[in-house]
Amino acid sequence: MATHSQLSSRFSFPHRGVCKIVLILCLLYFSSVLSDITDGNAEHLKREHSLIKPYQGVGTSASSQWDFMGSTLVTSQYVRLTPDERSRHGSIWNTVPCYLKDWEMHVQFKVHGSGKKNLHGDGIAIWYTKDRLHPGPVFGNQDHFVGLAVFVDTFRNDLHGMDRSFPYISAMVSNGSLSYDHGNDGRTTELGGCSAEIRNKDHDTHLAIRYSKGRLTIMVDVDDKNEWKECVDIGGVRLPTGYYFGASAATGDLSDNHDIISMKMYQLMVEHTPEEDSQDWTKIEPSVSLLKSPKDNIDDPTGNFRSTPLTGWKVFLLLLCALLGIVVCGVVGAVVFQKQQERNRSDGETGNCCYWSEEGWPLPVIGPHPGSVYVALVVMRRLRALFLSSDYMMVLKMQFMQSAFLLLSACLSLVSALYFHIGETEKKCFIEEIPDETMIIGNYRTQLYDKQSESYMPATPGLGMFVEVKDPDEKVILSRQYGSEGRFTFTSHTPGEHQICLHSNSSKFSLFAGGMLRVHLDIQVGEHANNYAEIAAKDKLTELQLRVRQLVEQVDQIQKEQNYQRYREERFRQTSESTNQRVLWCTKMMYSSRRKPVLYFKEDRRFLWKKCTVLKLFVLCMVLALGSLLWLQLSCSADLNQDMLANRPPYQPCPLERQTSHVDDPSWGPHKMAVIVPFRERFEELLVFVPYMHAFLNKKKIRHKIIVVNQVDHFRFNRASLINVGYMESGNDTDYIAMHDVDLLPQNEALDYGFPEEGPFHVASPELHPLYHYKTYVGGILLLTKKHYKMCNGMSNRFWGWGREDDEFFRRLRTAELQLFRPKGITTGYKTFRHIHDPAWRKRDQKRIAAQKQEQFKIDPEGGLTNLRYKVESQQELMISGAPCTIITTMLECDISQTPWCQFS
């Protein structure tokens, strides 16, 4: 534990973690692909998952981070997966599993060879999979993989699919049950893609793969001009952690050189909800809930898009639609009320009463003998009526019903397989009760009725089947187009009734649609969906081992069925209790009315219905009105934020060869300023701030050095303490300081950054700051001589979190009897500064915990430089786009007994 008096030395040996921070800042800024695909998330290069020249750590030793196999050749300039020879395959794989939830992979590669323009193959693939180093037929890797694959296919196999040109970039997510279809170039399992001329270029090709918060985005830069083309942008993607990155390539009868120049892995700093953080990401099954890309003009149900702000006429239309919606609700409610009155009147005249429909079983069309099924269902209804009238316990009833159902199922097994008839453009839906976490496989085959032969013939190739599956919450978990016969697979995540719908498309024009189809459907649930012969061959299991595995999976399926039955019993019990409560309430109402119960029901039933209808209509209209107002408020807020960020410049990377300009010219004057920047995890702003301020101050001929005080402890952010640290570590070569926010850039060259000899000079005055305009505000940018700062004893160390430390420092200036000066003659107003902080992407810590609510308005007469406690982890000199700065990595210390709100809890 060190105080300011003990930390006399400004330099210390850098820790390993500090070197990583410095390297992250450099690589993030010098990367040539960040300006177009970065969406505001801070990025950190992860060297353990990156393949960078001179390719250290590549080999077969125990300490290697990359393994390779096949025809892979590692040189000093590239990693060649396959040479320009036929029937070769090679791959390179990271040995370290990736446990990042949000990441971005940048791949620099080159495909070239001696073949003709359209005769080359086969392609290259980038992998994020559960297994590695398994050669196979999919671009040199195994089929039925588990994870994500991005294919750069350079050879056309499907000669009928002329709607796309090759090379073609596509993506695929598989849980091990999907197979890559080479004959159709992977169309059946493709998430999206784009054509890209990447072969035999004079330059390298760049590919960016980003996965963040369930959205997968793939972009390609073909011409090496930092002009990115979007190939895939799809939400609803679920990828687990703990998988491996790799690259593979293969050649067949034709050949090409497939070279990997670099693979750079970046960690994206994205905030997740507590539910997401508590989830075990290693046990997630790879899946995609949205199987068509939003770029194909299909709405994105995941909601992962950024809405545009509303203009004035849009606001007017929104209010008009809200009023029309309320009027429509009123009209519909009145019509429904009138119809219900007429129905009640007719019921009163005829003496009808309410009827409850008996629970029925669906009657499918079963082969040529549907009569046996009808008899079986009639028997089941009779058994159900018998048990409903008996006093046996519920458990015995359920067991007997299950036994009877199994017996009837055995009798029905002699009948032909399940099929049904639908029209060519008709939709059929089935309801299947499925436990949670259960895999379902459906196989179907379609036949088209031929009027000439008066029989069903195999369906034409142009006829397809669209399969859609919804869970009990009406959420779509599978939506995909298949051929005339196929197989679909999905896994249930919610127990209950799943709706499986099949919808055929016509093989002719819609005018001639109307033919009859016969669809043979086989649905396998649970352990029945497993192909044990394939499992035994794949895992090399003996007959005994296979039987044990079957028994284990059967026991697991039985447990799921039992859990589902308990779930149904609980739901039935809740329904019964709710019904009993309603009956009790109705009885009390009838008794309190002092009428006969039957008379009350007959006479006042219309009054109760009217009362309930009006109440429901009123609640519905209120919800619509409040929802519209909330939407309007959020849209207006987005408008303000958009105006504030409209002038935000693009973060263009700077060339490495840019030379450092003058920073400390003695002819500029005797004084030198220390620009102290309190900092934590705001790398994007820092990459803009350092070169901008360096150029701005050089243009004004202000001698300066930029000191970035980086807080790396586990306490809340403390801006005041970091400024105190910057003052203590600024050295003897500076005589005044600038307390400068990293997200505030001066736009007017008339602003004075000179030596404030007469007193503190507030550059970002309330008349000029874009956000804060109260008179006592001294934040943003404040210049003080070191002598004046010491007279104030620095800033208070009690302000953990965001805000209020500036207001307390204003009182210190008054106590020290220092006169505050502000700019004069500046006519640019609130446009004097550019504020580059985006609250939508990076929220401030504005919580007030425990006694902090009262303490934030008090003066701290003793705290400041005298009780500052910190530890300098390292001090590094860094160049950002030719602008020098000093990174002081600091760990603050907190007396929890005095300021318990320094902790996040």
Short mmCIF file of C-alpha atoms in Angstrom, two decimals, residues 28-36 650-656 687 880-881:
data_model
loop_
_atom_site.label_atom_id
_atom_site.label_comp_id
_atom_site.label_asym_id
_atom_site.label_seq_id
_atom_site.Cartn_x
_atom_site.Cartn_y
_atom_site.Cartn_z
CA LEU A 28 -7.30 -1.46 -32.26
CA TYR A 29 -6.36 1.85 -33.80
CA PHE A 30 -4.01 0.62 -36.51
CA SER A 31 -6.43 -2.02 -37.77
CA SER A 32 -7.65 -1.07 -41.22
CA VAL A 33 -11.10 -2.54 -40.82
CA LEU A 34 -12.48 -0.86 -37.74
CA SER A 35 -13.85 2.31 -39.28
CA ASP A 36 -16.70 0.66 -41.13
CA PRO A 650 -15.75 8.44 -38.56
CA TYR A 651 -12.92 6.77 -36.70
CA GLN A 652 -10.53 6.32 -39.59
CA PRO A 653 -7.37 4.37 -38.84
CA CYS A 654 -4.13 6.24 -39.23
CA PRO A 655 -1.26 4.96 -41.38
CA LEU A 656 1.61 3.45 -39.49
CA LEU A 687 -8.24 6.78 -30.14
CA ILE A 880 -1.48 6.74 -31.28
CA SER A 881 -1.51 7.86 -34.90
#
